[in-house]
XYZ file of C-alpha atoms in Angstrom:
680
model
C -114.813 -30.151 42.895
C -111.493 -28.893 41.558
C -110.055 -31.093 38.835
C -106.468 -32.187 39.454
C -104.220 -32.651 36.444
C -101.488 -35.305 36.625
C -97.942 -34.801 35.309
C -94.613 -36.581 35.702
C -92.488 -33.479 36.360
C -93.832 -30.072 37.321
C -91.363 -27.184 37.210
C -92.271 -24.238 39.418
C -90.843 -20.938 38.198
C -87.925 -22.222 36.216
C -87.375 -20.060 33.201
C -83.826 -20.142 31.906
C -82.321 -21.894 34.935
C -84.047 -25.194 34.071
C -83.372 -25.347 30.322
C -80.713 -28.109 30.670
C -83.165 -30.184 32.718
C -85.924 -29.735 30.139
C -83.518 -30.732 27.367
C -82.673 -33.972 29.202
C -86.304 -34.693 30.145
C -87.307 -34.472 26.505
C -84.395 -36.687 25.463
C -85.491 -39.338 27.984
C -89.177 -39.081 27.052
C -90.289 -37.759 30.432
C -93.391 -35.540 30.383
C -93.083 -32.139 32.019
C -94.930 -28.890 32.526
C -93.694 -25.524 33.756
C -95.905 -23.275 35.849
C -94.595 -19.746 35.706
C -95.763 -16.157 35.502
C -93.025 -15.739 32.864
C -91.929 -12.418 34.296
C -88.201 -13.056 34.918
C -86.035 -10.229 36.183
C -84.497 -9.951 32.719
C -87.885 -9.198 31.170
C -88.605 -6.662 33.898
C -85.262 -4.958 33.266
C -85.964 -4.858 29.536
C -89.385 -3.291 30.149
C -87.725 -0.670 32.379
C -85.058 0.031 29.698
C -82.450 -0.964 32.280
C -80.389 -3.529 30.367
C -77.445 -1.175 29.925
C -74.756 -3.406 31.451
C -72.638 -6.459 30.745
C -72.509 -9.597 32.859
C -69.963 -10.004 35.643
C -69.314 -13.589 34.545
C -67.826 -14.687 31.257
C -69.648 -16.205 28.310
C -68.292 -19.694 28.932
C -69.441 -19.728 32.536
C -72.774 -17.956 31.870
C -74.130 -19.904 28.877
C -75.048 -23.577 28.787
C -72.778 -26.107 27.092
C -75.189 -26.931 24.251
C -75.726 -23.230 23.534
C -71.966 -22.644 23.389
C -71.650 -25.479 20.882
C -74.353 -23.849 18.759
C -72.559 -20.494 18.944
C -69.311 -22.106 17.816
C -71.039 -23.710 14.849
C -72.573 -20.392 13.826
C -69.514 -18.181 14.353
C -66.660 -20.552 13.585
C -63.181 -19.155 14.261
C -64.709 -15.783 15.216
C -66.268 -17.317 18.322
C -64.486 -15.944 21.393
C -65.007 -15.851 25.120
C -65.782 -12.554 26.797
C -68.600 -10.899 28.715
C -72.076 -10.914 27.131
C -74.222 -7.839 27.500
C -77.551 -8.110 29.306
C -79.387 -7.788 25.991
C -77.361 -10.578 24.386
C -77.918 -12.815 27.400
C -81.659 -12.180 27.512
C -81.962 -12.905 23.778
C -80.835 -16.456 24.577
C -83.525 -16.689 27.276
C -86.212 -15.587 24.844
C -85.141 -18.173 22.288
C -85.703 -21.020 24.736
C -88.932 -19.526 26.112
C -90.311 -19.532 22.562
C -89.064 -23.064 21.905
C -90.867 -24.523 24.908
C -93.873 -22.180 24.980
C -96.399 -25.024 24.560
C -95.230 -26.595 27.834
C -95.481 -23.421 29.902
C -98.646 -22.907 31.959
C -98.952 -19.258 32.944
C -99.772 -18.935 36.606
C -98.397 -18.593 40.117
C -97.958 -21.423 42.583
C -99.459 -20.705 45.980
C -98.445 -23.835 47.907
C -97.281 -27.435 47.597
C -98.379 -30.449 49.655
C -95.555 -32.991 49.603
C -96.335 -36.705 50.057
C -94.179 -39.826 49.890
C -94.769 -40.552 46.205
C -96.282 -37.353 44.811
C -96.994 -33.700 45.487
C -100.157 -31.645 45.060
C -99.327 -28.217 43.648
C -101.914 -25.487 44.296
C -102.051 -22.407 42.046
C -103.411 -19.028 43.096
C -106.034 -19.462 40.354
C -107.425 -22.487 42.189
C -106.002 -25.018 39.736
C -104.245 -28.114 41.084
C -101.617 -30.476 39.715
C -100.602 -33.909 40.946
C -96.911 -34.306 40.144
C -94.660 -37.311 40.650
C -91.722 -34.903 40.871
C -91.577 -31.156 41.508
C -88.674 -28.888 40.625
C -88.639 -25.518 42.361
C -86.572 -22.891 40.523
C -88.099 -19.605 41.619
C -84.901 -17.544 42.045
C -84.308 -15.054 44.868
C -86.156 -12.095 46.307
C -83.877 -9.038 46.260
C -84.462 -5.366 46.943
C -81.579 -4.531 44.615
C -83.526 -5.937 41.656
C -86.238 -3.361 42.310
C -83.578 -0.638 42.576
C -82.140 -1.539 39.173
C -85.601 -1.297 37.623
C -86.879 1.799 39.389
C -83.934 4.144 39.906
C -83.326 6.185 36.760
C -79.848 7.663 36.996
C -79.213 10.622 34.704
C -77.406 13.970 34.582
C -79.649 15.343 37.340
C -77.453 13.365 39.773
C -74.377 15.456 38.961
C -73.009 16.963 42.172
C -75.422 15.043 44.405
C -74.450 12.852 47.342
C -75.900 9.347 47.286
C -75.660 6.790 50.087
C -75.662 3.070 49.256
C -75.982 0.640 52.149
C -75.168 -2.661 50.462
C -72.155 -3.954 48.576
C -72.238 -6.309 45.626
C -72.197 -6.500 41.848
C -75.595 -4.819 41.479
C -74.642 -2.017 43.858
C -71.439 -1.562 41.917
C -73.439 -1.149 38.701
C -75.389 1.721 40.295
C -72.133 3.223 41.555
C -70.679 3.081 38.024
C -73.579 5.118 36.627
C -73.647 7.588 39.511
C -69.916 8.305 39.318
C -70.048 8.634 35.523
C -72.640 11.401 35.951
C -70.564 13.177 38.606
C -72.345 12.112 41.793
C -70.464 11.529 45.054
C -71.207 8.083 46.484
C -71.037 7.215 50.177
C -70.780 3.428 50.511
C -71.719 2.084 53.944
C -70.067 -1.299 54.123
C -68.609 -4.140 56.151
C -65.824 -4.391 53.600
C -65.576 -6.464 50.434
C -63.383 -8.591 48.199
C -62.695 -7.038 44.786
C -61.601 -9.164 41.831
C -60.563 -7.980 38.371
C -62.947 -9.781 36.037
C -60.771 -9.424 32.930
C -57.009 -9.559 32.425
C -54.920 -8.390 29.489
C -52.012 -10.778 28.993
C -49.064 -9.942 26.760
C -46.710 -12.501 25.300
C -44.397 -12.894 22.312
C -47.054 -15.227 20.874
C -49.477 -12.344 20.283
C -49.433 -9.092 18.331
C -51.293 -7.296 21.112
C -53.068 -8.003 24.384
C -54.966 -11.247 24.758
C -58.009 -10.787 26.976
C -58.653 -13.506 29.547
C -61.696 -13.582 31.868
C -61.062 -14.271 35.536
C -62.775 -17.653 35.596
C -60.496 -18.948 32.816
C -57.565 -18.636 35.223
C -58.944 -20.678 38.117
C -57.398 -24.062 37.053
C -59.422 -25.912 39.701
C -57.813 -29.317 39.211
C -54.340 -27.995 39.962
C -55.378 -28.223 43.613
C -55.093 -32.013 43.268
C -51.309 -31.628 42.923
C -50.917 -29.229 45.828
C -53.775 -27.603 47.680
C -51.223 -25.381 49.412
C -49.707 -24.104 46.160
C -53.130 -23.721 44.588
C -54.375 -21.555 47.417
C -51.291 -19.388 47.276
C -51.607 -18.974 43.506
C -55.301 -18.036 43.711
C -54.548 -15.708 46.611
C -51.726 -13.848 44.843
C -51.052 -12.075 48.141
C -54.532 -10.574 48.166
C -56.515 -12.490 50.771
C -53.553 -12.891 53.105
C -52.897 -9.181 52.718
C -56.320 -8.571 54.204
C -55.828 -10.976 57.087
C -52.355 -9.734 57.976
C -52.993 -6.033 57.342
C -49.926 -4.964 59.276
C -47.871 -7.268 57.049
C -49.386 -5.651 53.964
C -48.426 -2.205 55.256
C -44.789 -3.266 55.222
C -44.575 -5.355 52.064
C -47.428 -4.179 49.847
C -48.318 -0.571 50.532
C -50.025 -0.384 47.146
C -52.691 -2.882 48.170
C -56.331 -1.787 48.294
C -56.603 -2.763 51.965
C -53.678 -0.562 53.002
C -54.733 2.481 51.003
C -58.409 2.119 51.951
C -58.614 0.179 55.235
C -62.419 0.247 55.407
C -62.510 -1.959 52.318
C -61.147 -4.840 54.416
C -63.797 -7.300 55.520
C -63.693 -8.099 59.241
C -61.038 -10.702 59.882
C -63.569 -13.068 61.437
C -65.380 -13.196 58.082
C -62.380 -14.082 55.917
C -59.895 -15.825 58.197
C -61.407 -19.208 57.275
C -61.095 -18.558 53.528
C -58.308 -21.132 53.220
C -59.043 -23.223 56.318
C -61.605 -25.591 54.850
C -60.637 -29.069 53.671
C -61.637 -27.933 50.195
C -59.221 -25.789 48.193
C -61.362 -22.731 48.924
C -64.194 -22.371 51.401
C -67.810 -21.628 50.449
C -69.626 -18.543 51.636
C -67.687 -15.515 50.372
C -68.909 -12.507 48.402
C -66.672 -11.135 45.668
C -67.334 -8.104 43.468
C -66.114 -8.564 39.901
C -65.238 -5.346 38.116
C -63.632 -3.921 34.974
C -60.165 -2.601 35.977
C -59.783 0.696 34.187
C -56.470 -0.146 32.511
C -57.872 -3.353 30.977
C -61.123 -1.593 30.060
C -59.096 1.033 28.200
C -57.297 -1.634 26.164
C -60.543 -3.492 25.462
C -62.897 -0.592 24.700
C -60.968 2.560 23.749
C -61.041 2.095 19.960
C -64.847 1.821 19.902
C -65.584 3.541 23.199
C -69.002 5.017 22.468
C -70.292 1.794 20.919
C -69.004 -0.228 23.871
C -70.780 2.138 26.289
C -73.976 1.906 24.224
C -73.731 -1.899 24.369
C -73.479 -1.747 28.170
C -69.769 -1.990 28.946
C -69.306 0.483 31.803
C -66.310 1.319 33.982
C -67.207 0.008 37.437
C -63.702 0.129 38.922
C -64.554 0.693 42.582
C -60.880 0.764 43.689
C -60.255 3.509 41.092
C -63.308 5.425 42.341
C -62.027 5.170 45.922
C -58.543 6.287 44.941
C -59.849 9.485 43.323
C -62.545 10.387 45.839
C -65.589 9.554 43.736
C -66.631 7.038 46.401
C -66.110 7.313 50.158
C -66.314 4.335 52.500
C -68.154 4.345 55.809
C -67.930 1.540 58.353
C -71.349 -0.073 58.672
C -70.618 -1.134 62.249
C -69.920 2.393 63.541
C -71.797 4.704 61.165
C -75.108 6.275 62.160
C -77.622 6.980 59.393
C -80.195 9.670 60.225
C -82.772 9.174 57.487
C -84.948 12.063 58.599
C -82.112 14.601 58.705
C -80.408 12.821 55.767
C -76.978 12.696 57.382
C -74.233 10.128 57.914
C -72.105 10.235 61.044
C -69.017 8.261 62.011
C -66.832 9.408 64.885
C -66.374 13.175 64.552
C -67.320 13.238 60.855
C -70.806 14.064 59.574
C -72.019 14.581 56.027
C -75.393 15.160 54.402
C -76.825 13.247 51.478
C -79.551 13.672 48.874
C -80.645 10.065 48.354
C -80.199 6.719 50.064
C -80.331 3.372 48.242
C -80.829 0.298 50.388
C -80.130 -3.282 49.476
C -80.649 -6.603 51.168
C -79.420 -10.170 51.022
C -80.675 -12.865 48.676
C -83.630 -14.867 50.026
C -84.978 -17.906 48.130
C -88.408 -17.031 46.727
C -89.850 -20.480 47.457
C -93.629 -21.011 47.748
C -95.078 -22.617 50.856
C -94.208 -26.326 50.957
C -95.990 -28.461 53.550
C -93.761 -31.401 54.378
C -94.768 -35.064 54.231
C -95.853 -36.692 57.473
C -96.401 -33.326 59.135
C -99.519 -33.432 61.277
C -99.771 -29.678 61.701
C -98.681 -28.794 58.171
C -95.084 -27.883 59.069
C -93.521 -25.797 56.328
C -90.245 -26.475 54.614
C -87.545 -23.821 55.031
C -84.658 -23.767 52.566
C -81.290 -23.771 54.327
C -78.136 -24.210 52.309
C -76.420 -26.567 54.727
C -79.483 -28.807 54.896
C -79.650 -29.354 51.114
C -77.494 -31.903 49.313
C -75.609 -29.948 46.628
C -78.338 -27.324 46.830
C -80.786 -29.730 45.171
C -82.114 -32.429 47.521
C -83.535 -32.085 51.030
C -83.900 -35.107 53.334
C -87.134 -33.505 54.556
C -88.840 -33.652 51.159
C -89.760 -36.505 48.828
C -89.202 -35.975 45.108
C -88.941 -32.195 45.340
C -85.762 -30.620 43.972
C -84.431 -27.069 44.108
C -82.368 -25.493 41.325
C -80.705 -22.085 41.122
C -80.302 -21.293 44.809
C -76.589 -22.106 44.779
C -74.586 -19.256 43.312
C -70.921 -18.635 42.449
C -68.647 -15.948 43.833
C -66.617 -15.861 40.615
C -67.903 -17.944 37.661
C -71.386 -17.816 36.159
C -74.523 -19.098 37.831
C -75.431 -21.261 34.847
C -72.313 -23.390 35.313
C -73.865 -24.424 38.602
C -77.470 -24.579 37.376
C -76.590 -26.893 34.487
C -74.936 -29.376 36.839
C -77.875 -29.171 39.246
C -80.189 -29.863 36.300
C -78.226 -32.987 35.366
C -78.312 -34.208 38.970
C -82.061 -33.547 39.152
C -82.666 -35.378 35.873
C -80.884 -38.472 37.116
C -82.753 -38.351 40.438
C -86.037 -38.212 38.512
C -85.333 -40.849 35.864
C -83.240 -43.414 37.773
C -84.990 -44.695 40.934
C -81.974 -46.806 41.948
C -79.701 -43.756 41.837
C -82.268 -41.724 43.781
C -82.533 -44.428 46.454
C -78.736 -44.582 46.727
C -78.502 -40.819 47.315
C -81.418 -40.653 49.727
C -80.292 -43.766 51.630
C -77.486 -41.881 53.382
C -78.240 -38.293 52.447
C -77.690 -36.949 55.981
C -74.134 -38.289 55.969
C -73.530 -36.921 52.476
C -74.634 -33.464 53.609
C -72.483 -33.663 56.749
C -69.429 -34.684 54.703
C -69.939 -31.849 52.226
C -70.370 -29.279 54.987
C -67.257 -30.512 56.790
C -65.294 -30.104 53.561
C -66.519 -26.690 52.457
C -67.360 -24.707 55.611
C -64.323 -25.007 57.904
C -66.448 -25.686 61.012
C -67.687 -22.113 61.219
C -71.228 -20.978 62.118
C -73.857 -20.674 59.400
C -74.201 -17.351 57.621
C -76.454 -15.925 54.940
C -73.807 -16.286 52.226
C -73.341 -20.050 52.593
C -74.970 -20.566 49.181
C -72.021 -18.874 47.436
C -69.525 -21.448 46.149
C -66.243 -21.716 44.265
C -67.955 -22.800 41.064
C -65.255 -25.158 39.750
C -65.187 -27.277 42.893
C -68.987 -27.412 42.938
C -69.273 -28.585 39.320
C -66.537 -31.115 40.046
C -68.429 -32.512 43.039
C -71.571 -33.058 40.958
C -69.604 -34.527 38.051
C -68.018 -37.090 40.401
C -71.428 -38.013 41.763
C -72.856 -38.465 38.263
C -69.754 -40.370 37.122
C -69.144 -38.005 34.202
C -65.854 -36.530 35.385
C -62.884 -37.220 33.065
C -59.975 -39.016 34.731
C -56.347 -37.997 34.309
C -55.796 -41.154 32.258
C -58.438 -39.943 29.790
C -56.207 -37.037 28.749
C -52.784 -38.466 27.783
C -49.744 -36.533 26.586
C -48.558 -32.984 27.282
C -51.709 -31.410 25.829
C -53.762 -33.801 27.935
C -51.787 -32.801 31.020
C -52.521 -29.121 30.337
C -56.166 -29.876 29.603
C -56.644 -31.793 32.844
C -54.878 -29.431 35.232
C -55.224 -26.003 33.597
C -58.675 -26.127 31.996
C -61.305 -24.633 34.336
C -64.234 -26.782 35.408
C -66.809 -25.176 33.160
C -69.672 -27.612 32.663
C -68.873 -28.464 29.056
C -65.647 -30.083 30.281
C -67.889 -32.813 31.763
C -70.110 -33.165 28.687
C -67.590 -34.327 26.119
C -68.295 -38.025 26.777
C -70.519 -40.206 28.933
C -74.212 -40.307 29.764
C -74.702 -36.555 29.397
C -72.452 -35.964 26.401
C -73.284 -33.074 24.059
C -72.300 -33.510 20.436
C -69.730 -30.902 19.445
C -68.260 -30.286 22.903
C -64.935 -31.802 21.796
C -64.619 -29.119 19.119
C -65.597 -26.465 21.674
C -62.838 -27.616 24.037
C -60.267 -27.613 21.232
C -61.337 -24.139 20.117
C -61.156 -22.796 23.680
C -57.709 -24.298 24.254
C -56.519 -22.689 21.024
C -57.902 -19.309 22.102
C -55.829 -19.502 25.280
C -52.647 -21.030 23.776
C -53.461 -24.387 25.385
C -53.219 -22.558 28.718
C -49.426 -22.367 28.469
C -49.352 -18.825 29.864
C -51.491 -19.954 32.810
C -49.217 -22.957 33.398
C -46.207 -20.650 33.624
C -48.054 -18.476 36.144
C -49.019 -21.497 38.231
C -45.633 -23.211 38.236
C -43.872 -19.998 39.208
C -45.254 -20.059 42.746
C -43.854 -23.397 44.045
C -40.409 -22.573 42.663
C -40.370 -19.146 44.345
C -41.582 -20.780 47.566
C -38.898 -23.467 47.343
C -36.243 -20.772 46.955
C -37.431 -18.940 50.069
C -37.816 -22.039 52.261
C -34.528 -23.555 51.099
C -32.723 -20.324 51.972
C -34.087 -20.600 55.522
C -33.153 -24.282 55.835
C -29.638 -23.752 54.433
C -28.933 -20.790 56.702
C -25.931 -21.270 59.082
C -28.073 -20.942 62.237
C -29.279 -23.517 64.811
C -32.158 -25.772 63.771
C -34.374 -24.346 66.516
C -34.150 -20.958 64.764
C -34.941 -22.413 61.337
C -38.174 -24.064 62.444
C -39.919 -20.896 63.753
C -38.526 -18.931 60.799
C -40.088 -21.416 58.380
C -43.375 -21.301 60.306
C -43.424 -17.485 60.195
C -42.688 -17.609 56.484
C -45.563 -20.027 55.963
C -48.002 -18.005 58.071
C -47.161 -14.726 56.404
C -47.539 -14.603 52.612
C -44.043 -13.473 51.671
C -43.948 -15.541 48.504
C -47.569 -15.111 47.429
C -47.259 -11.358 47.894
C -44.062 -11.386 45.859
C -45.566 -13.461 43.060
C -48.715 -11.342 43.179
C -46.650 -8.188 42.705
C -44.750 -9.826 39.840
C -48.182 -10.498 38.380
C -48.557 -9.781 34.665
C -46.644 -7.574 32.225
C -48.285 -4.170 31.974
C -47.783 -3.736 28.259
C -46.283 -5.222 25.137
C -42.511 -4.910 25.198
C -39.695 -7.281 24.330
C -37.646 -5.646 27.064
C -40.271 -6.517 29.678
C -40.290 -10.157 28.587
C -36.495 -10.270 28.859
C -36.806 -8.790 32.360
C -39.341 -11.464 33.335
C -37.162 -14.225 31.899
C -34.208 -12.887 33.865
C -36.229 -13.347 37.044
C -38.096 -16.549 36.264
C -35.468 -18.703 34.575
C -32.905 -18.633 37.430
C -35.644 -19.598 39.888
C -36.897 -22.443 37.689
C -33.329 -23.761 37.408
C -32.693 -23.239 41.130
C -33.239 -26.821 42.427
C -30.691 -28.288 40.024
C -28.108 -25.489 40.321
C -28.388 -25.341 44.126
C -27.862 -29.113 44.319
C -24.757 -28.876 42.115
C -23.340 -25.994 44.178
C -23.916 -27.966 47.392
C -22.297 -31.092 45.957
C -19.262 -29.191 44.647
C -18.684 -26.487 47.269
C -20.689 -27.498 50.349
C -23.675 -26.250 52.290
C -22.216 -22.790 52.994
C -21.807 -22.063 49.297
C -25.304 -23.403 48.615
C -26.703 -20.999 51.225
C -24.796 -18.063 49.738
C -26.107 -18.913 46.271
C -29.667 -19.357 47.552
C -29.679 -16.150 49.618
C -28.137 -14.190 46.761
C -30.726 -15.410 44.285
C -33.550 -14.659 46.741
C -32.259 -11.112 47.280
C -31.912 -10.672 43.517
C -35.504 -11.810 42.925
C -36.910 -9.546 45.640
C -34.955 -6.568 44.319
C -35.880 -7.127 40.674
C -39.585 -7.611 41.315
C -39.740 -4.465 43.426
C -37.799 -2.621 40.728
C -40.310 -3.780 38.107
C -43.161 -2.661 40.349
C -41.586 0.773 40.838
C -41.008 1.124 37.083
C -44.532 -0.012 36.236
C -43.411 -3.144 34.368
C -45.465 -5.415 36.623
C -49.199 -5.352 37.181
C -50.730 -7.043 40.225
C -53.373 -9.622 39.448
C -56.034 -7.886 41.522
C -56.635 -4.243 42.424
C -53.431 -2.825 40.962
C -53.600 0.548 42.714
C -50.453 1.858 41.065
C -52.014 1.808 37.596
C -55.176 3.403 38.965
C -53.200 6.459 40.089
C -51.525 7.031 36.730
C -52.315 10.312 34.894
C -53.051 8.227 31.796
C -55.936 6.435 33.542
C -57.250 9.662 35.091
C -57.284 11.320 31.668
C -58.963 8.320 30.078
C -61.698 8.318 32.718
C -62.542 11.944 31.927
C -62.817 11.038 28.227
C -64.981 8.093 29.210
C -67.283 10.364 31.216
C -67.734 12.679 28.251
C -68.479 9.733 25.942
C -70.846 8.231 28.524
C -72.820 11.487 28.681
C -73.099 11.695 24.882
C -74.245 8.090 24.539
C -76.844 8.419 27.286
C -78.260 11.615 25.777
C -78.547 10.000 22.352
C -80.320 6.866 23.622
C -82.818 8.815 25.744
C -86.385 8.304 24.461
C -87.861 11.333 22.692
C -91.386 12.321 23.688
């Protein structure tokens, strides 16, 4: 007879992704046990000496709220946002693994029998546990994880041709190393979305560049004011430029999609990006990369140390522009693995190595569902889980970590899922309320975030700030606008991104010290004033363009289709995207930007005065003249290099300065790698 141990909460797998849940379980006096082999991918990478990279998500979206508070207390004013290295990130994991070591049972779960009020968890060792609640947090199975551990890229790859058949952040890390060593990469792809993960902002308030991670600029709550304006601001002309590629050829020939058409994802995959009820649809893959111009500003002074730490140039658009990487269309390319050739149309090339990837698959053990006569197994499907955590087919089994972001860090999402799971476990009335109409809740969420399109394997990828907001509303821990009075409160509510600690300042899941963390973060980013100016610029530019159409001395039936065409094609978002950010520190550039922005911000009042004094004809002449002036000045700034596009600024990537810097980087990369090579 096999003895069965009883426990309140059994965590399967878990590791770092369940630390917020464990923290809350201990605070509420709920007993728990984790069953895990304790071989996370981070430990495997460390054992393979493959932790030579930095994260693609920033510190504030990758580290839990209570850990950020602890960091602030330790570092004081020196605490800044940025991108942790893999080693720094894994050190945090190890700290918590040591803290909770006594509650970790080393083993592997073979299967779970789910019943109405408990589950029997079977281990491969033959042990059994009877758990009132089970939390499954076993991460994903991925071929690319094995590639990162097993493929040792060194100088022997110089001059070789390497084929990579998948596109993503991990693939891009391999590409960065291959290109640095002088390999030629052939990327077989369906296209991709590239996002600069770090920006360098210049302003008169700073002595030099201020570095801002991508996810600090997402201002999720601004969508409450205008979903239309929010989408256009986030787009910056980029997504629409992919959809309307012929439009981009005319108005934005420097875009990545125009210069490298095979980088464009099929239109059927991205045309719904802004068609969901939500500000941005779920289900998109984005590659976050270091743009070479920002990397140069951030790393040049201590280049070799930065490379040794793991900060690598992974600027795929730059690699494409200079022939280090060549794109092949996955739909039309033939791969002959025996002959080791690629063929597309009339072009054929040979290669020396092929690296395959795959898509993320939840690594969930067998779960036999309650009431199933024949032992029917549970299958995880994103659209059948409520907020990625609760399935109507299971009783008291919760899944954490299978919902991932396409910009911000995974742990933003995991922490919120942990809080939801904790409340489901510890508050039966709340659990009954959720489960009472869970099918409708799931249907409502899907209708909001999936734009009525068919399911696809990337449905688990979410816009992290809308996801955390959804969970915060459900848990009743979301601050209201009235909770943040005054101008600073206005900026805090609408400009502050929905990182989890924003929801942990007060309420049932408050973390002591989060208020100081929020104040410190706001100070680091000038209370988000620069972001507010970027955001407010779009609606004023759009008003100028639409008003010019409406004031035009043409019949109304011409104005209506003209306004529709303007709305369908991203004239204004492309314009604002090209205006982008200043490229360098210069008082002259700021005067240039003021000369463009200030007249547009004053436009509504001035146009109204002109109309009142001189009539509609004069108002149209003023409006059209100002619009022409703005178009001309922004294009002049682009030609002169005063403006930098938000994403994939191809003009800067072609500059001799960046080409020369990359060669210096390659030399430094080679020296660092030779010095860190183990001596036998």
